XYZ file of N, CA, C and O in Angstrom:
864
model
N 70.676 182.879 86.246
C 71.398 182.497 85.903
C 72.365 181.418 86.187
O 73.527 181.780 86.556
N 72.029 180.087 86.016
C 73.310 179.068 86.377
C 74.115 178.481 85.312
O 74.358 179.186 84.425
N 75.468 179.160 86.258
C 76.772 178.545 85.130
C 78.135 176.981 85.381
O 77.703 177.466 86.675
N 78.687 176.416 85.047
C 79.639 176.021 86.038
C 80.644 176.418 85.889
O 81.254 176.555 83.891
N 81.419 175.990 86.162
C 83.103 177.201 86.001
C 84.277 175.355 86.779
O 83.708 174.847 87.863
N 85.087 175.157 85.442
C 85.900 174.451 85.901
C 87.304 174.981 86.059
O 87.331 175.656 85.395
N 87.905 175.246 86.925
C 88.795 175.727 87.931
C 89.975 174.083 88.625
O 89.255 174.044 89.164
N 90.808 175.057 88.170
C 92.926 174.167 88.673
C 93.322 175.471 90.335
O 92.705 176.334 89.171
N 93.800 174.838 91.309
C 93.798 175.510 91.328
C 94.294 174.947 92.643
O 94.584 173.414 92.624
N 95.447 175.124 93.701
C 96.507 174.516 94.366
C 95.629 173.754 94.655
O 94.596 174.345 95.746
N 96.395 172.327 95.363
C 96.006 171.373 96.477
C 96.021 171.128 97.996
O 96.941 170.413 98.220
N 95.711 172.940 98.461
C 96.445 172.650 99.761
C 95.406 173.849 100.444
O 94.647 174.195 99.543
N 95.055 173.663 101.691
C 94.364 174.571 102.362
C 94.260 175.956 102.066
O 95.522 176.236 102.260
N 93.133 175.779 102.193
C 92.876 177.462 101.901
C 92.600 178.047 100.634
O 91.676 178.905 100.711
N 93.046 177.659 99.897
C 92.826 177.803 98.310
C 91.547 177.766 97.887
O 90.736 178.602 96.480
N 90.985 176.611 98.887
C 89.569 176.703 97.693
C 88.742 177.808 98.892
O 87.603 178.363 98.275
N 88.086 178.288 99.188
C 88.059 179.043 100.590
C 88.329 180.677 99.789
O 87.810 181.869 99.468
N 89.417 181.333 99.468
C 90.401 181.744 98.603
C 89.568 182.402 97.253
O 88.945 183.231 96.918
N 89.428 181.271 96.443
C 88.566 180.882 95.221
C 86.903 181.278 95.343
O 86.456 181.964 94.512
N 86.367 180.677 96.716
C 84.621 180.795 97.168
C 84.743 182.235 97.307
O 83.545 182.585 96.860
N 85.833 182.904 98.386
C 86.155 184.640 98.344
C 85.886 185.303 97.161
O 84.837 186.496 97.120
N 86.755 185.148 96.104
C 87.050 185.156 95.458
C 85.521 185.670 93.912
O 85.122 186.514 93.764
N 84.983 184.851 94.395
C 84.060 184.472 93.381
C 82.788 185.382 93.932
O 81.883 185.601 93.138
N 82.297 185.219 94.864
C 81.746 185.355 96.010
C 81.479 186.887 95.499
O 80.719 187.995 95.664
N 83.409 187.933 95.688
C 83.032 188.840 95.944
C 82.550 189.836 93.948
O 82.489 190.824 93.667
N 83.155 188.800 93.156
C 82.760 189.279 92.157
C 81.410 188.676 90.887
O 80.643 189.568 90.071
N 80.413 188.269 92.145
C 78.971 188.795 92.126
C 78.398 187.116 92.226
O 77.193 186.730 92.139
N 78.629 186.479 92.104
C 78.470 185.114 92.336
C 78.182 184.285 93.644
O 78.608 184.071 94.582
N 76.698 183.979 93.191
C 76.055 182.939 94.386
C 76.475 181.260 93.809
O 75.939 181.128 93.091
N 77.399 180.773 94.523
C 78.554 179.359 94.601
C 77.367 178.353 95.546
O 76.598 178.481 96.113
N 76.366 177.140 94.471
C 75.575 176.863 95.368
C 75.893 175.274 94.685
O 75.817 174.501 95.919
N 76.832 174.773 94.893
C 78.304 173.573 94.954
C 79.056 173.520 94.298
O 79.270 173.990 93.431
N 79.996 172.758 94.466
C 81.530 172.578 94.524
C 81.639 170.551 94.837
O 81.067 169.902 95.330
N 82.094 170.744 93.223
C 82.456 169.121 93.742
C 84.125 169.057 93.054
O 84.171 169.334 92.112
N 84.652 167.875 93.342
C 85.907 168.076 93.369
C 86.173 167.084 92.503
O 85.426 165.512 92.293
N 86.901 166.940 90.728
C 86.762 166.161 89.856
C 87.799 165.172 89.539
O 88.352 164.379 89.463
N 89.282 165.757 89.819
C 91.121 165.490 90.674
C 91.029 165.797 91.355
O 91.856 167.441 91.618
N 92.195 165.292 92.093
C 93.080 164.980 92.755
C 94.665 164.697 92.432
O 95.030 163.302 91.208
N 94.643 165.744 91.741
C 96.788 165.547 90.665
C 97.686 164.835 91.426
O 98.139 165.852 92.646
N 98.620 164.174 90.797
C 100.301 163.987 91.051
C 101.235 165.329 91.987
O 101.809 164.993 92.363
N 100.385 166.544 90.733
C 101.661 167.569 90.846
C 101.352 168.830 91.794
O 101.343 169.747 91.854
N 99.766 168.643 92.970
C 100.084 168.868 93.344
C 98.395 170.251 93.358
O 98.236 171.001 94.298
N 97.938 169.559 92.182
C 96.647 171.144 91.562
C 95.776 169.623 91.892
O 95.642 168.800 91.183
N 94.461 170.801 91.751
C 93.246 169.722 92.460
C 92.251 170.572 90.895
O 93.021 171.777 90.633
N 91.472 170.162 90.297
C 90.384 170.257 89.331
C 89.044 170.446 90.509
O 88.641 169.091 90.497
N 88.597 171.351 89.958
C 87.359 171.458 90.933
C 86.179 172.041 89.424
O 86.194 172.933 88.968
N 84.916 171.604 89.562
C 83.379 172.057 89.132
C 82.551 172.873 90.264
O 82.505 172.571 91.420
N 82.560 174.061 89.861
C 82.012 175.295 90.620
C 80.097 175.629 89.950
O 80.482 175.653 88.681
N 79.747 175.296 90.810
C 77.905 175.463 90.058
C 77.680 176.545 90.775
O 77.389 176.646 91.986
N 77.197 177.705 89.898
C 76.713 178.903 90.460
C 75.533 179.517 89.806
O 75.364 179.360 88.441
N 75.238 180.660 90.054
C 74.000 181.402 89.572
C 74.746 182.973 89.202
O 75.363 183.619 90.251
N 74.457 183.751 88.239
C 74.982 184.789 88.429
C 73.747 185.969 88.274
O 73.182 185.313 87.493
N 73.367 186.654 88.652
C 72.647 187.802 88.696
C 72.954 188.315 87.215
O 73.692 188.664 86.474
N 71.267 188.714 86.224
C 71.576 189.708 84.612
C 72.657 190.147 84.572
O 73.298 190.386 83.616
N 72.884 191.124 85.904
C 74.047 192.065 85.748
C 75.450 191.540 85.311
O 76.678 192.816 85.438
N 75.573 190.411 85.606
C 77.239 189.946 85.948
C 77.457 189.327 84.826
O 76.687 188.462 84.038
N 78.475 190.001 83.821
C 78.659 188.935 83.026
C 79.741 187.787 83.632
O 80.627 188.042 84.434
N 80.170 186.436 82.456
C 80.725 185.750 83.334
C 82.184 185.564 83.527
O 82.676 184.897 84.062
N 82.451 187.185 82.178
C 83.803 187.036 82.294
C 84.280 187.683 83.829
O 85.730 187.555 83.981
N 83.822 188.193 84.564
C 83.732 188.870 85.542
C 84.750 187.667 86.606
O 85.526 188.043 87.394
N 84.176 186.447 86.372
C 84.198 185.765 87.771
C 85.699 184.818 86.552
O 86.768 184.871 87.691
N 86.215 184.880 85.493
C 87.211 184.418 85.003
C 88.259 186.079 85.785
O 89.474 185.631 85.908
N 88.097 187.212 85.622
C 88.575 187.930 85.823
C 89.232 187.875 87.124
O 90.475 188.455 87.783
N 88.762 187.950 88.812
C 88.812 187.489 89.622
C 89.618 185.995 90.008
O 90.289 185.919 91.093
N 89.165 184.881 88.989
C 90.194 183.196 89.212
C 91.829 183.739 88.897
O 92.532 184.173 89.744
N 91.853 185.143 87.987
C 93.040 185.036 87.285
C 93.736 186.385 88.531
O 95.212 186.463 88.792
N 92.740 186.671 89.134
C 94.066 187.679 89.853
C 94.181 186.213 91.674
O 94.394 187.519 92.165
N 94.365 185.476 91.437
C 94.502 183.895 92.370
C 95.558 183.628 92.044
O 95.822 182.738 90.469
N 96.430 183.443 92.413
C 97.842 182.330 92.830
C 97.474 181.223 92.024
O 97.102 180.256 93.375
N 98.165 180.398 90.782
C 98.126 179.394 90.532
C 96.805 179.143 90.870
O 96.712 177.238 90.344
N 95.979 179.632 90.163
C 94.141 179.611 90.195
C 93.986 179.569 88.211
O 94.524 180.667 87.722
N 93.811 178.493 87.105
C 93.915 178.402 85.975
C 92.226 177.862 86.391
O 92.055 177.340 86.427
N 91.375 178.731 84.439
C 90.072 178.595 84.259
C 90.271 177.491 82.964
O 90.484 177.765 82.478
N 89.429 176.313 83.189
C 89.544 175.633 82.385
C 88.708 176.101 81.327
O 88.721 176.265 80.434
N 87.732 176.086 82.099
C 86.103 176.940 80.748
C 84.824 177.715 82.013
O 85.074 176.392 83.284
N 83.857 177.976 81.131
C 83.110 177.809 82.204
C 81.913 178.140 80.980
O 81.754 178.807 79.735
N 80.542 177.388 81.204
C 79.710 177.357 80.820
C 78.425 177.617 81.326
O 77.975 177.120 81.964
N 77.318 177.738 80.884
C 75.818 177.834 80.684
C 75.318 176.311 81.355
O 75.597 175.813 81.021
N 74.950 176.586 82.403
C 74.718 175.158 83.166
C 72.664 174.615 82.977
O 71.661 175.156 83.764
N 72.111 174.137 82.111
C 70.872 174.344 81.774
C 70.258 173.000 82.152
O 68.690 173.092 82.256
N 71.290 172.316 82.929
C 70.444 170.916 83.446
C 69.877 171.465 84.900
O 69.209 170.993 85.865
N 69.653 172.825 85.278
C 69.571 173.642 86.551
C 70.960 173.174 87.352
O 71.761 172.689 87.737
N 70.300 173.870 88.675
C 71.286 174.061 89.699
C 71.616 172.989 90.876
O 71.277 173.259 91.914
N 71.943 172.039 90.101
C 72.068 170.416 90.987
C 72.595 169.788 90.235
O 72.331 169.262 89.227
N 74.125 169.826 91.034
C 75.357 168.428 89.981
C 74.474 167.251 90.650
O 74.489 166.636 91.547
N 74.241 166.466 90.070
C 74.357 165.111 89.583
C 75.340 164.740 90.349
O 76.220 164.314 89.657
N 75.452 163.533 91.297
C 76.600 162.785 92.366
C 76.727 161.057 91.830
O 75.956 160.603 90.703
N 77.158 160.447 91.780
C 77.537 159.280 91.020
C 76.630 158.734 91.073
O 75.797 157.482 90.939
N 76.119 158.649 93.181
C 75.610 157.138 93.306
C 74.088 157.715 93.710
O 73.086 156.409 92.738
N 73.396 158.767 92.950
C 72.361 159.486 92.581
C 72.055 158.309 90.904
O 71.023 158.544 90.834
N 73.077 158.571 89.887
C 73.188 158.243 88.876
C 72.771 156.560 88.635
O 72.149 155.888 88.274
N 73.714 156.314 89.607
C 73.893 154.459 89.702
C 72.173 154.143 89.984
O 71.770 153.199 89.863
N 71.486 154.947 91.316
C 70.160 154.823 91.106
C 69.577 154.708 90.675
O 67.946 154.253 90.452
N 70.082 155.873 89.621
C 69.189 155.880 88.206
C 68.518 154.639 87.832
O 68.042 154.286 87.207
N 69.564 154.178 87.595
C 69.309 152.684 86.081
C 69.637 151.677 87.519
O 69.282 150.434 86.390
N 69.967 151.309 88.677
C 69.658 150.209 89.300
C 68.298 150.354 89.997
O 67.832 149.026 89.802
N 67.010 151.086 89.640
C 65.957 150.989 89.724
C 65.069 150.120 88.823
O 63.975 149.845 88.949
N 65.554 149.828 87.317
C 64.762 149.556 86.832
C 65.922 148.941 85.920
O 66.446 149.736 84.759
N 66.496 147.655 86.297
C 67.425 146.575 86.268
C 67.646 146.192 84.283
O 68.329 145.676 83.670
N 66.004 146.287 83.927
C 66.285 146.074 82.473
C 65.869 147.493 81.684
O 65.529 146.700 80.207
N 66.336 148.695 82.306
C 66.284 149.587 81.484
C 67.699 150.442 81.861
O 67.938 151.419 81.631
N 68.877 149.123 82.369
C 69.885 149.956 83.360
C 70.073 150.542 82.246
O 70.725 151.740 82.622
N 70.826 150.282 81.041
C 71.736 150.748 79.834
C 70.849 152.319 79.242
O 71.710 153.591 79.375
N 69.951 152.135 79.209
C 68.651 153.309 78.525
C 68.758 154.804 80.359
O 69.288 155.823 79.067
N 68.612 154.123 81.622
C 68.303 155.207 81.973
C 70.274 155.579 82.276
O 70.034 156.184 82.929
N 70.866 154.607 81.989
C 72.708 155.410 82.371
C 72.478 156.529 80.780
O 72.912 157.636 81.594
N 71.831 156.272 80.512
C 72.222 157.426 79.017
C 71.400 158.555 79.021
O 71.943 159.436 79.234
N 70.864 157.970 79.724
C 69.367 159.828 80.619
C 69.893 160.298 81.693
O 69.910 161.754 81.427
N 71.230 160.240 82.436
C 72.002 160.878 83.750
C 73.402 160.909 83.321
O 73.981 161.713 84.092
N 74.227 160.516 82.281
C 74.968 160.778 81.844
C 75.796 162.437 81.749
O 76.137 162.945 81.962
N 74.263 162.929 81.068
C 75.130 164.625 80.930
C 74.811 165.098 81.874
O 76.050 166.189 82.218
N 73.636 164.985 82.825
C 74.289 166.212 83.907
C 75.234 165.663 85.304
O 75.961 165.885 85.499
N 75.600 164.051 84.794
C 76.585 163.336 85.891
C 78.272 164.282 85.547
O 78.875 164.026 86.509
N 78.629 163.728 84.383
C 79.291 164.177 83.489
C 79.626 165.713 82.404
O 80.852 165.526 82.461
N 78.483 166.688 83.105
C 78.367 167.412 81.914
C 79.075 168.004 80.417
O 79.165 168.052 80.810
N 78.118 167.119 80.485
C 78.472 166.659 78.269
C 77.510 166.755 77.968
O 75.977 167.237 78.795
N 77.289 166.906 76.946
C 76.648 167.710 75.996
C 75.311 166.340 75.370
O 73.905 167.466 75.709
N 75.672 165.410 75.547
C 75.015 164.530 75.327
C 75.122 162.942 75.687
O 76.432 162.946 75.362
N 74.867 161.697 74.986
C 75.280 160.423 75.485
C 74.510 159.732 74.917
O 73.509 160.198 74.099
N 74.701 158.760 73.499
C 74.268 157.617 73.113
C 75.418 156.387 73.120
O 76.332 156.556 73.976
N 74.451 155.038 73.016
C 74.495 153.817 72.633
C 74.462 153.170 71.500
O 73.408 153.626 71.678
N 75.145 151.943 71.502
C 75.461 151.730 69.934
C 75.146 150.501 70.090
O 76.459 150.105 71.442
N 75.255 149.339 69.581
C 75.029 147.866 69.713
C 75.320 147.166 67.973
O 75.220 148.617 66.652
N 75.050 146.193 67.846
C 75.763 145.658 66.442
C 74.016 145.840 65.817
O 73.106 145.259 66.617
N 74.514 146.239 64.714
C 72.939 145.678 64.165
C 73.748 145.138 62.631
O 74.988 144.354 62.430
N 73.029 145.060 61.318
C 72.887 144.260 60.586
C 74.362 145.103 59.478
O 74.584 144.147 58.914
N 74.617 146.084 59.261
C 75.653 146.820 58.640
C 76.837 147.535 59.418
O 77.168 148.811 59.200
N 76.994 146.988 61.151
C 77.814 147.164 61.184
C 77.025 148.392 62.926
O 76.417 147.680 63.068
N 78.041 149.347 63.839
C 77.348 149.681 64.905
C 75.901 150.416 64.307
O 75.055 151.305 63.443
N 74.903 150.362 65.551
C 73.666 150.967 65.198
C 73.025 151.620 66.566
O 73.570 150.859 67.357
N 72.464 152.380 66.034
C 71.758 153.451 67.011
C 70.826 152.630 68.494
O 69.896 152.186 67.999
N 71.174 152.713 69.534
C 70.212 152.374 70.593
C 69.175 153.034 71.213
O 68.304 153.303 71.279
N 70.531 154.068 71.941
C 69.517 154.876 72.480
C 70.278 155.877 72.724
O 71.799 156.155 72.839
N 69.809 157.331 73.140
C 70.761 158.839 72.864
C 69.672 159.882 73.668
O 68.360 159.625 74.285
N 70.455 160.755 74.588
C 69.551 161.492 75.371
C 69.502 162.233 73.842
O 69.527 162.855 73.183
N 68.334 163.509 74.996
C 67.848 164.016 73.828
C 68.592 164.865 73.397
O 68.024 165.013 71.857
N 69.827 165.009 73.293
C 70.393 166.128 72.123
C 71.389 165.471 71.476
O 72.063 166.151 70.594
N 71.498 163.879 71.812
C 72.057 162.958 70.764
C 71.912 162.835 69.450
O 70.824 162.622 69.242
N 73.085 162.862 68.777
C 72.951 162.756 67.397
C 71.994 161.098 67.068
O 72.542 160.421 67.790
N 71.126 161.262 66.348
C 70.811 159.475 65.829
C 70.891 159.433 64.826
O 71.022 157.848 64.617
N 72.289 159.704 63.535
C 72.555 159.103 63.106
C 74.113 159.000 63.538
O 75.032 159.667 63.390
N 74.865 157.896 63.624
C 75.902 157.863 64.018
C 77.336 157.840 62.987
O 77.542 156.547 62.707
N 77.387 158.241 62.470
C 78.320 157.811 61.588
C 80.388 157.324 61.962
O 80.366 157.907 63.134
N 80.903 155.992 60.966
C 82.502 156.366 61.208
C 82.375 155.863 62.754
O 83.141 156.024 63.394
N 82.171 155.243 63.560
C 81.261 154.281 64.523
C 81.538 152.622 65.110
O 81.568 152.154 65.407
N 81.850 152.648 63.559
C 81.881 150.741 63.641
C 82.806 149.900 64.280
O 82.946 149.266 64.916
N 83.847 150.498 64.510
C 85.308 150.686 65.450
C 84.734 150.661 66.942
O 85.710 150.089 67.207
N 84.123 151.359 67.207
C 83.931 151.637 68.460
C 83.638 150.321 69.603
O 83.933 150.149 70.584
N 82.429 149.519 68.431
C 82.470 148.195 68.855
C 83.428 147.564 68.917
O 83.934 146.427 69.623
N 84.732 147.484 68.897
C 86.157 147.284 69.061
C 87.095 147.447 70.340
O 88.305 146.293 70.739
N 86.423 148.640 70.947
C 87.165 149.042 72.171
C 86.788 148.144 73.083
O 85.999 147.816 73.268
N 88.523 148.071 73.660
C 88.205 147.777 75.024
C 88.223 148.170 76.165
O 88.235 147.470 77.100
N 89.255 149.191 76.220
C 88.785 150.078 77.313
C 88.189 151.357 77.248
O 87.571 151.871 75.697
N 87.915 152.506 77.918
C 87.176 153.524 78.110
C 87.990 154.490 78.134
O 89.687 154.367 78.441
N 88.156 155.716 76.597
C 88.921 155.973 76.703
C 88.581 157.493 76.002
O 86.943 157.268 75.218
N 89.307 158.399 75.462
C 89.009 159.361 74.762
C 88.473 158.896 73.151
O 89.133 158.082 72.845
N 88.363 159.235 71.994
C 87.755 159.134 70.809
C 87.664 159.841 69.910
O 88.461 161.794 70.045
N 88.202 159.548 68.648
C 88.603 160.392 67.442
C 87.680 161.334 66.839
O 86.648 161.172 67.367
N 87.370 162.601 66.910
C 86.774 163.673 66.329
C 86.173 162.991 64.509
O 85.984 162.402 64.152
N 84.551 163.026 64.925
C 83.692 162.772 63.880
C 83.460 163.869 63.993
O 83.157 165.054 64.045
N 84.273 163.640 61.935
C 83.958 164.977 60.985
C 81.883 165.350 61.298
O 82.379 166.868 60.893
N 81.186 164.850 60.787
C 79.645 165.639 61.046
C 79.375 166.173 62.114
O 79.016 166.989 62.330
N 80.876 165.610 63.092
C 80.321 166.604 64.513
C 81.000 167.713 64.680
O 82.444 167.383 65.731
N 81.279 168.419 64.210
C 82.003 169.834 64.201
C 82.256 169.761 65.691
O 81.676 170.375 66.078
N 83.997 170.121 65.949
C 84.162 170.810 66.912
C 83.486 169.538 68.306
O 83.571 170.868 69.442
N 83.446 168.301 68.375
C 82.473 167.953 69.660
C 83.839 167.250 70.166
O 83.709 166.458 69.275
N 84.321 167.051 71.391
C 85.387 166.433 72.124
C 84.356 165.466 72.257
O 83.856 165.056 72.856
N 84.943 164.113 72.087
C 83.961 162.644 72.416
C 84.894 161.191 73.474
O 85.884 161.562 73.412
N 84.098 160.800 73.898
C 84.566 159.712 75.080
C 84.139 158.744 75.225
O 82.841 158.681 74.154
N 84.820 157.517 75.357
C 83.458 156.313 74.941
C 83.548 155.167 76.127
O 84.973 155.196 76.342
N 82.824 154.363 76.586
C 83.062 153.231 77.296
C 82.957 151.965 76.323
O 81.634 152.266 75.984
N 83.542 150.995 76.389
C 82.383 149.373 76.262
C 81.933 148.829 76.881
O 82.248 149.190 78.371
N 80.872 148.090 76.984
C 79.786 146.929 78.054
C 79.530 146.078 77.472
O 79.586 145.761 76.422
N 79.541 144.915 77.997
C 78.699 143.865 77.327
C 77.261 143.145 79.033
O 77.577 143.037 79.810
N 76.069 143.044 77.658
C 75.044 142.867 79.172
C 75.890 140.859 79.880
O 76.480 140.683 78.823
N 75.122 140.875 80.254
C 75.543 139.478 81.162
C 74.723 138.346 80.142
O 74.861 137.306 80.514
N 74.323 138.135 78.786
C 73.641 137.726 78.093
C 74.922 137.297 77.175
O 74.750 137.141 76.287
N 75.968 138.221 77.395
C 76.960 138.453 76.113
C 77.061 139.391 75.202
O 77.318 139.486 74.209
N 75.742 140.293 74.869
C 75.208 141.197 73.620
C 76.642 142.650 74.212
O 76.328 143.063 75.282
N 77.083 143.282 73.464
C 78.025 144.392 72.949
C 77.044 145.421 73.436
O 77.204 145.207 72.075
N 78.333 146.688 73.472
C 77.159 147.894 73.317
C 78.185 148.583 73.572
O 79.819 148.153 74.257
N 77.848 150.298 73.183
C 79.026 150.689 73.128
C 78.603 152.368 73.981
O 77.945 152.454 72.994
N 79.016 152.726 74.594
C 78.521 154.134 75.318
C 79.923 155.222 75.044
O 80.882 155.839 74.943
N 78.904 156.131 74.289
C 79.964 157.550 74.098
C 79.239 158.881 74.223
O 78.303 158.906 74.244
N 80.084 159.874 74.426
C 79.481 160.921 74.975
C 80.519 162.133 74.240
O 81.467 162.262 74.327
N 79.775 163.759 74.576
C 80.112 164.416 73.592
C 79.838 165.872 73.966
O 79.062 166.236 75.043
N 80.745 166.654 74.073
C 81.522 167.806 74.599
C 81.435 169.129 73.461
O 81.967 168.518 72.903
N 80.414 169.753 72.932
C 80.846 170.905 72.021
C 81.619 171.913 72.411
O 81.136 172.373 73.393
N 83.043 171.956 71.823
C 83.858 172.478 72.006
C 84.578 172.849 73.245
O 85.661 173.020 73.620
N 84.820 171.052 73.600
C 84.983 170.830 74.642
C 84.471 171.261 76.206
O 83.487 171.574 75.928
N 85.487 171.091 77.218
C 87.060 171.148 77.256
C 86.770 169.495 76.862
O 85.940 168.016 76.722
N 88.551 168.907 77.007
C 88.829 167.361 76.521
C 88.715 166.358 78.070
O 88.154 167.276 79.173
N 88.130 165.588 77.928
C 88.142 164.963 78.881
C 89.003 164.150 79.960
O 90.009 163.996 79.017
N 88.782 164.529 81.197
C 90.243 163.888 81.863
C 90.440 162.470 82.173
O 89.584 161.916 81.987
N 91.176 162.237 82.184
C 91.793 160.754 82.900
C 90.726 159.951 83.933
O 90.116 159.310 83.866
N 90.741 161.051 84.791
C 89.436 160.860 85.741
C 88.141 161.096 85.593
O 87.368 159.353 86.397
N 87.653 161.550 84.481
C 86.371 161.562 84.164
C 86.208 159.913 82.970
O 85.057 159.434 83.394
N 87.381 159.421 82.412
C 86.930 158.517 81.497
C 86.730 157.382 82.525
O 86.258 155.783 81.907
N 87.114 157.226 83.324
C 87.310 156.105 84.365
C 86.854 156.186 84.912
O 86.140 155.198 85.019
N 85.463 157.119 85.493
C 84.044 157.249 85.912
C 83.687 156.927 84.898
O 82.187 155.730 85.543
N 83.145 157.006 84.088
C 82.624 156.444 82.512
C 82.261 155.443 82.585
O 81.263 154.401 82.389
N 84.273 154.646 82.762
C 84.080 153.240 82.301
C 83.611 153.056 83.687
O 82.476 151.426 83.575
N 83.723 153.153 84.739
C 83.031 152.317 86.476
C 81.901 152.335 85.756
O 80.280 151.219 86.162
N 80.456 153.111 85.508
C 79.380 153.590 85.332
C 78.932 152.772 84.097
O 77.810 151.666 84.537
N 79.322 152.619 83.331
C 79.106 151.567 81.866
C 79.731 150.294 82.902
O 78.110 149.453 82.739
N 79.941 150.269 83.646
C 80.600 148.662 83.670
C 79.183 147.967 84.569
O 78.710 147.252 84.880
N 79.299 148.886 85.970
C 77.899 149.022 86.672
C 77.059 148.607 85.909
O 75.607 147.762 86.545
N 76.413 149.373 84.685
C 74.924 149.423 84.098
C 74.768 147.785 83.891
O 73.676 147.176 83.613
N 76.119 147.558 83.320
C 75.950 146.559 82.329
C 75.969 145.027 82.997
O 74.828 144.107 82.651
N 75.947 145.377 84.591
C 75.995 144.142 85.058
C 74.460 144.008 85.643
O 73.929 143.005 85.964
N 73.726 145.157 85.844
C 72.456 145.476 86.487
C 71.645 145.032 85.176
O 70.730 144.425 85.586
N 71.781 145.912 83.985
C 71.333 145.515 82.684
C 70.184 144.386 82.538
O 70.859 143.093 82.671
N 69.211 143.960 82.363
C 68.344 142.482 82.268
C 67.578 142.111 81.490
O 67.213 141.062 81.152
N 67.746 143.201 80.747
C 66.733 142.900 79.097
C 67.618 142.233 78.170
O 68.748 142.395 78.181
N 66.948 141.030 78.561
C 66.936 140.114 76.875
C 67.750 139.284 76.966
O 68.689 138.205 76.849
N 68.263 139.128 79.365
C 69.486 137.847 79.505
C 68.244 136.817 79.792
O 66.925 136.999 79.779
């Protein structure tokens, strides 16, 4: 069974190797490690994709990490997208291959690229913001989002009452024809989006907007 572990650890030589050894000793088979953030305080945040046998509980990994100095587990969750981390370049390739569908393809790849539960795009409608595209798990009814189209920069978003316990972030975009849209992403129960993740999201949305040819 695949799990995704987000952990912070000292950004020094040897710390990642010690983490890998501890996780392996707890029964995990590490598939991939992706650096999420290098912080100025000497701490790194990494995502670890791993497989666990049915006999090993995820709590065993948390216990193993707690035994390492300076290591803190942000969260661990089932990883239903499969044992493969989608990197940014792969995501960019997905939406540049079909420029007339760039924004729609971006929405499709965001959940696996950013480890979110869903992604959606809204645009101007007759009575405010209107749903445009969504990943399979995305809500189709988008309440309280009219103000999203006025947001100028990628940022975390206020909680929407109808989406209980969902942590939100989003980024505005505008196609080459000048049509505005807004991409929102959600994680059920967290964790909060890091500043580096929000910056990456803004960059990806800008790229998709620059590629999009539909309606131009």
